[in-house]
Short mmCIF file of C-alpha atoms in Angstrom, two decimals:
data_model
loop_
_atom_site.label_atom_id
_atom_site.label_comp_id
_atom_site.label_asym_id
_atom_site.label_seq_id
_atom_site.Cartn_x
_atom_site.Cartn_y
_atom_site.Cartn_z
CA MET A 7 -22.55 8.06 -8.95
CA ARG A 8 -23.35 4.34 -8.78
CA GLY A 9 -22.84 4.15 -12.55
CA TYR A 10 -19.40 5.72 -12.22
CA LEU A 11 -18.40 3.35 -9.43
CA ALA A 12 -19.56 0.41 -11.53
CA HIS A 13 -17.41 1.75 -14.39
CA LEU A 14 -14.38 1.89 -12.09
CA ARG A 15 -15.00 -1.63 -10.85
CA VAL A 16 -15.69 -3.32 -14.19
CA GLU A 17 -13.71 -1.37 -16.79
CA ARG A 18 -10.78 -0.14 -14.72
CA GLY A 19 -10.60 -3.05 -12.28
CA LEU A 20 -10.06 -0.97 -9.15
CA SER A 21 -9.71 -2.87 -5.89
CA PRO A 22 -12.59 -3.01 -3.36
CA ASN A 23 -10.60 -0.82 -0.95
CA THR A 24 -10.04 1.88 -3.57
CA LEU A 25 -13.69 1.75 -4.62
CA ALA A 26 -14.80 2.14 -1.01
CA ALA A 27 -12.56 5.21 -0.64
CA TYR A 28 -13.95 6.73 -3.85
CA GLU A 29 -17.50 6.11 -2.70
CA ARG A 30 -16.80 7.89 0.62
CA ASP A 31 -15.24 10.82 -1.22
CA LEU A 32 -18.10 11.14 -3.70
CA THR A 33 -20.71 10.83 -0.95
CA ARG A 34 -19.06 13.77 0.81
CA TYR A 35 -18.89 15.69 -2.47
CA THR A 36 -22.57 15.19 -3.33
CA ALA A 37 -23.52 16.14 0.25
CA TYR A 38 -21.47 19.33 -0.17
CA LEU A 39 -23.28 20.11 -3.43
CA ALA A 40 -26.64 19.40 -1.79
CA SER A 41 -25.80 21.93 0.95
CA LEU A 42 -25.47 24.50 -1.86
CA GLY A 43 -28.89 23.55 -3.25
CA ILE A 44 -27.44 21.59 -6.18
CA ASP A 45 -29.03 18.25 -7.02
CA ASP A 46 -28.05 17.97 -10.68
CA PRO A 47 -24.42 17.72 -11.89
CA ARG A 48 -25.30 19.97 -14.84
CA GLN A 49 -25.66 22.83 -12.34
CA VAL A 50 -22.13 22.53 -10.96
CA GLU A 51 -19.72 25.42 -11.62
CA PRO A 52 -15.90 25.34 -11.40
CA SER A 53 -16.01 27.63 -8.36
CA GLN A 54 -18.07 25.04 -6.50
CA VAL A 55 -15.58 22.28 -7.22
CA ALA A 56 -12.84 24.58 -5.93
CA GLY A 57 -15.01 25.31 -2.90
CA PHE A 58 -15.21 21.58 -2.19
CA LEU A 59 -11.42 21.41 -2.13
CA GLU A 60 -11.31 24.26 0.39
CA ALA A 61 -13.96 22.51 2.49
CA LEU A 62 -11.89 19.33 2.50
CA ARG A 63 -8.86 21.13 3.88
CA THR A 64 -10.72 23.26 6.44
CA GLY A 65 -13.66 21.05 7.37
CA SER A 66 -16.09 23.88 6.67
CA ASP A 67 -18.60 21.36 5.26
CA ALA A 68 -18.92 19.84 8.78
CA GLY A 69 -16.64 17.00 7.73
CA ARG A 70 -13.21 16.12 9.06
CA PRO A 71 -10.38 18.32 7.71
CA LEU A 72 -8.16 16.25 5.45
CA ALA A 73 -4.44 16.26 4.83
CA ALA A 74 -3.22 17.18 1.36
CA SER A 75 -2.89 13.55 0.27
CA SER A 76 -6.45 12.61 1.31
CA ALA A 77 -7.89 15.84 -0.10
CA SER A 78 -6.08 15.16 -3.36
CA ARG A 79 -7.69 11.73 -3.61
CA ALA A 80 -11.17 13.17 -2.91
CA VAL A 81 -10.78 15.87 -5.57
CA THR A 82 -9.45 13.27 -8.00
CA ALA A 83 -12.60 11.20 -7.38
CA ALA A 84 -14.81 14.23 -8.06
CA ARG A 85 -12.85 15.12 -11.21
CA GLY A 86 -13.09 11.56 -12.47
CA TRP A 87 -16.84 11.54 -11.90
CA HIS A 88 -17.36 14.81 -13.79
CA ARG A 89 -15.16 13.61 -16.65
CA PHE A 90 -17.17 10.38 -16.79
CA LEU A 91 -20.45 12.32 -16.91
CA ALA A 92 -19.17 14.51 -19.75
CA GLU A 93 -17.86 11.54 -21.76
CA GLU A 94 -21.17 9.73 -21.33
CA GLY A 95 -23.08 12.79 -22.56
CA MET A 96 -24.86 13.35 -19.24
CA THR A 97 -23.38 16.84 -18.93
CA ASP A 98 -22.29 19.34 -21.58
CA GLU A 99 -18.92 20.13 -20.01
CA ASP A 100 -16.56 19.19 -17.19
CA PRO A 101 -16.65 21.90 -14.48
CA SER A 102 -13.74 20.29 -12.62
CA ALA A 103 -11.22 20.43 -15.48
CA ALA A 104 -9.51 23.58 -14.20
CA VAL A 105 -9.39 22.49 -10.53
CA ARG A 106 -6.09 20.85 -9.67
CA PRO A 107 -5.76 18.49 -6.67
CA PRO A 108 -3.27 19.65 -4.01
CA GLN A 109 0.18 18.16 -4.40
CA PRO A 110 1.26 16.60 -1.11
CA GLY A 111 4.87 17.02 -0.12
CA ARG A 112 7.02 14.05 -1.07
CA ARG A 113 8.57 12.76 2.11
CA LEU A 114 11.20 10.06 2.28
CA PRO A 115 9.54 6.74 3.08
CA LYS A 116 10.42 5.41 6.51
CA ALA A 117 12.60 2.33 6.22
CA LEU A 118 14.07 0.10 8.89
CA SER A 119 17.74 -0.73 9.02
CA ILE A 120 18.80 -4.24 8.05
CA ASP A 121 19.44 -5.05 11.72
CA GLU A 122 15.99 -3.75 12.70
CA VAL A 123 14.38 -5.93 10.04
CA ARG A 124 16.30 -8.95 11.32
CA ARG A 125 15.12 -8.32 14.88
CA LEU A 126 11.55 -7.80 13.72
CA LEU A 127 11.49 -11.06 11.75
CA GLU A 128 13.03 -13.02 14.60
CA ALA A 129 10.43 -11.62 16.97
CA ALA A 130 7.61 -12.91 14.76
CA GLY A 131 8.43 -16.60 15.26
CA VAL A 132 8.47 -16.98 19.04
CA ASP A 133 7.92 -20.76 18.97
CA ASP A 134 7.05 -23.64 16.66
CA SER A 135 3.27 -23.26 16.93
CA PRO A 136 1.17 -23.00 13.74
CA VAL A 137 0.41 -19.33 14.43
CA SER A 138 4.07 -18.43 15.01
CA LEU A 139 5.10 -20.28 11.85
CA ARG A 140 2.44 -18.32 9.95
CA ASP A 141 3.48 -14.99 11.40
CA ARG A 142 7.16 -15.51 10.60
CA ALA A 143 6.33 -16.64 7.05
CA LEU A 144 4.05 -13.62 6.50
CA LEU A 145 6.61 -11.03 7.59
CA GLU A 146 9.46 -12.79 5.77
CA LEU A 147 7.37 -12.71 2.59
CA LEU A 148 6.45 -9.03 2.98
CA TYR A 149 10.10 -8.02 3.34
CA ALA A 150 11.42 -10.45 0.71
CA THR A 151 9.00 -9.38 -2.02
CA GLY A 152 7.91 -5.82 -1.16
CA ALA A 153 4.30 -7.01 -1.42
CA ARG A 154 1.44 -4.83 -0.26
CA ILE A 155 -0.48 -6.26 2.68
CA SER A 156 -3.55 -6.84 0.48
CA GLU A 157 -1.40 -8.75 -2.02
CA ALA A 158 0.04 -10.96 0.71
CA VAL A 159 -3.27 -11.93 2.30
CA GLY A 160 -4.77 -12.50 -1.16
CA LEU A 161 -2.01 -14.93 -2.11
CA VAL A 162 -3.25 -18.46 -2.91
CA VAL A 163 -1.26 -21.68 -2.90
CA ASP A 164 -1.31 -21.93 -6.70
CA ASP A 165 0.51 -18.57 -6.88
CA LEU A 166 3.63 -20.13 -5.36
CA ASP A 167 6.40 -21.64 -7.49
CA PRO A 168 9.15 -22.81 -5.13
CA ASP A 169 10.97 -24.69 -7.90
CA SER A 170 11.57 -21.41 -9.76
CA GLY A 171 11.87 -19.36 -6.57
CA VAL A 172 9.13 -16.92 -7.62
CA LEU A 173 5.55 -16.14 -6.72
CA ARG A 174 2.69 -14.36 -8.44
CA LEU A 175 1.14 -11.24 -6.94
CA PHE A 176 -1.98 -9.37 -8.00
CA GLY A 177 -1.65 -5.65 -7.33
CA LYS A 178 -3.83 -2.61 -7.88
CA GLY A 179 -6.28 -3.03 -10.72
CA SER A 180 -5.69 -6.81 -10.54
CA LYS A 181 -2.39 -6.32 -12.38
CA GLU A 182 -0.34 -9.50 -12.22
CA ARG A 183 3.40 -9.56 -11.65
CA ILE A 184 6.01 -12.22 -10.95
CA VAL A 185 8.40 -11.53 -8.06
CA PRO A 186 11.43 -13.57 -6.95
CA MET A 187 11.78 -14.48 -3.29
CA GLY A 188 14.94 -15.31 -1.34
CA GLY A 189 15.90 -18.46 0.50
CA PHE A 190 15.13 -17.24 4.03
CA ALA A 191 11.55 -16.41 3.08
CA TRP A 192 11.05 -19.70 1.21
CA GLU A 193 12.38 -21.61 4.21
CA ALA A 194 9.96 -19.85 6.56
CA LEU A 195 7.08 -20.28 4.13
CA GLU A 196 7.78 -24.00 3.64
CA ALA A 197 7.89 -24.54 7.41
CA TYR A 198 4.48 -22.88 7.69
CA LEU A 199 2.98 -24.78 4.73
CA VAL A 200 4.18 -28.14 6.06
CA ARG A 201 3.77 -27.78 9.83
CA GLY A 202 1.46 -24.84 10.41
CA ARG A 203 -1.10 -24.27 7.68
CA PRO A 204 -2.55 -27.83 7.65
CA VAL A 205 -3.41 -27.49 11.34
CA LEU A 206 -5.11 -24.12 10.85
CA VAL A 207 -6.92 -25.11 7.65
CA SER A 208 -8.33 -28.23 9.33
CA ARG A 209 -10.35 -25.98 11.65
CA GLY A 210 -12.31 -24.54 8.71
CA ARG A 211 -13.78 -25.69 5.43
CA GLY A 212 -10.60 -25.44 3.41
CA VAL A 213 -9.61 -22.28 1.55
CA PRO A 214 -7.00 -21.66 -1.18
CA GLU A 215 -5.41 -18.65 0.54
CA VAL A 216 -1.89 -19.21 1.85
CA PHE A 217 -2.36 -17.29 5.10
CA VAL A 218 -5.31 -18.31 7.28
CA ASN A 219 -6.47 -17.45 10.79
CA THR A 220 -7.07 -19.74 13.76
CA LEU A 221 -10.55 -20.59 12.42
CA GLY A 222 -9.18 -21.76 9.09
CA ARG A 223 -10.49 -18.72 7.24
CA PRO A 224 -8.46 -16.31 5.06
CA LEU A 225 -6.38 -13.91 7.13
CA SER A 226 -7.72 -10.35 6.95
CA ARG A 227 -5.67 -7.22 6.35
CA GLN A 228 -6.47 -6.07 9.87
CA SER A 229 -5.24 -9.34 11.37
CA ALA A 230 -2.06 -9.21 9.30
CA TRP A 231 -1.48 -5.66 10.58
CA ALA A 232 -1.93 -6.95 14.15
CA VAL A 233 0.67 -9.66 13.50
CA LEU A 234 3.20 -7.03 12.50
CA GLN A 235 2.39 -4.78 15.45
CA ALA A 236 2.80 -7.65 17.92
CA ALA A 237 6.17 -8.60 16.42
CA ALA A 238 7.30 -4.96 16.47
CA GLN A 239 6.46 -4.66 20.16
CA ARG A 240 8.44 -7.81 20.95
CA ALA A 241 11.37 -6.44 18.93
CA ASP A 242 11.43 -3.16 20.88
CA LEU A 243 14.68 -1.30 20.28
CA GLY A 244 14.50 0.85 23.38
CA GLN A 245 13.64 4.54 23.42
CA ASP A 246 13.52 4.69 19.63
CA GLY A 247 11.82 1.33 19.30
CA ILE A 248 10.37 0.34 15.97
CA ASP A 249 7.03 -0.66 17.49
CA ARG A 250 5.72 2.92 17.36
CA HIS A 251 5.92 3.50 13.64
CA VAL A 252 6.20 0.15 11.88
CA SER A 253 3.47 -0.78 9.41
CA PRO A 254 3.12 -3.26 6.54
CA HIS A 255 4.23 -0.48 4.20
CA THR A 256 7.36 -0.01 6.32
CA LEU A 257 8.55 -3.42 5.18
CA ARG A 258 7.71 -2.51 1.58
CA HIS A 259 9.75 0.70 1.92
CA SER A 260 12.61 -1.24 3.53
CA PHE A 261 12.56 -3.80 0.70
CA ALA A 262 12.94 -1.08 -1.94
CA THR A 263 15.48 0.97 0.00
CA HIS A 264 17.74 -2.00 0.74
CA LEU A 265 17.59 -3.25 -2.87
CA LEU A 266 18.58 0.14 -4.25
CA ALA A 267 21.30 0.56 -1.62
CA GLY A 268 22.65 -2.81 -2.74
CA GLY A 269 22.95 -1.63 -6.33
CA ALA A 270 19.65 -2.80 -7.85
CA ASP A 271 18.44 -0.96 -10.96
CA VAL A 272 15.49 1.33 -10.27
CA ARG A 273 13.56 -0.15 -13.21
CA VAL A 274 13.89 -3.63 -11.74
CA VAL A 275 12.69 -2.39 -8.36
CA GLN A 276 9.78 -0.65 -10.11
CA GLU A 277 8.75 -3.97 -11.67
CA MET A 278 8.96 -5.84 -8.38
CA LEU A 279 6.96 -3.18 -6.51
CA GLY A 280 4.32 -3.08 -9.22
CA HIS A 281 4.56 0.69 -9.72
CA ALA A 282 2.92 1.94 -12.91
CA SER A 283 5.49 4.74 -13.23
CA VAL A 284 9.19 4.78 -12.43
CA THR A 285 8.77 8.26 -10.91
CA THR A 286 6.95 6.63 -8.00
CA THR A 287 9.89 4.31 -7.41
CA GLN A 288 12.49 7.06 -7.70
CA ILE A 289 11.54 8.51 -4.33
CA TYR A 290 13.50 5.61 -2.83
CA THR A 291 16.66 6.73 -4.62
CA ARG A 292 16.91 9.84 -2.46
CA VAL A 293 19.74 9.19 -0.05
CA THR A 294 19.74 9.84 3.69
CA VAL A 295 21.98 12.31 5.49
CA ASP A 296 23.86 9.43 7.11
CA HIS A 297 24.64 7.94 3.71
CA LEU A 298 25.74 11.33 2.38
CA ARG A 299 28.08 11.73 5.36
CA GLU A 300 29.49 8.22 4.91
CA VAL A 301 30.18 8.68 1.20
CA TYR A 302 31.76 12.09 1.82
CA ALA A 303 33.99 10.78 4.59
CA THR A 304 35.28 7.90 2.47
CA SER A 305 35.58 9.75 -0.85
CA HIS A 306 36.63 13.39 -0.38
CA PRO A 307 40.44 13.82 -0.36
CA ARG A 308 40.32 16.27 2.55
CA ALA A 309 38.05 14.05 4.61
CA LEU A 310 39.85 10.73 4.28
CA ALA A 311 41.85 11.25 7.44
#
């Protein structure tokens, strides 16, 4: 198993977070096999791989029952491991080849309205302190570029090109992409870089990351999540306030949804999001009921009145 994880890290360039998830999944899988008296992958039968999938969904292996998406990832990890063993000649065949991961239902991503995004961003910069300047710049960047939270906190100063209005992001598998960023986000980022970051960096030993914490160290994903949650609570919209469901991915969803609603080509949005396949991006092209009603009311000859 360690050999397979090393293969994923070195040859496929998976991120540390993905590797950690795969290691958890494979640890649960090998524990499940051990409970069946199996300590050699050459002993595994297809029925036992299928049994692991059932155990993931029901929790019958004394583990936590998983949703379809998490169970799918765990089975994918097990299938990848068996395929690796077969390709390396450690086993004669792949017992997982016939076991298909569950296909989770494709739900519409939750996106904020443009007004909700505006209120959220305004709530991030409550004053002119270094921390507030950082928080506003972080959220402006997330919405302006559709960056993943890990991409944003991993951003270094050399990745910024304000003269060209673009920045460089490193996504899953360390894949590099260039993304444009609008004027509002550049303005917020420049304010932070000039008046906020130098103060924060001076408290540490100096780091290249753009976003740093109050000790001058790189901002963590957890801290960036907390920044968003605090801003969402301050931007409460009442009974249906955005503070209860907003996440860093919410801004990514909003970025894609608003671009497509504004007429952007899905292939361009795919490139900016860093999706390997356009089919992943196309989920954003599914329209809402409100949009269907609006188009119908303004287009159908018997609804124009």
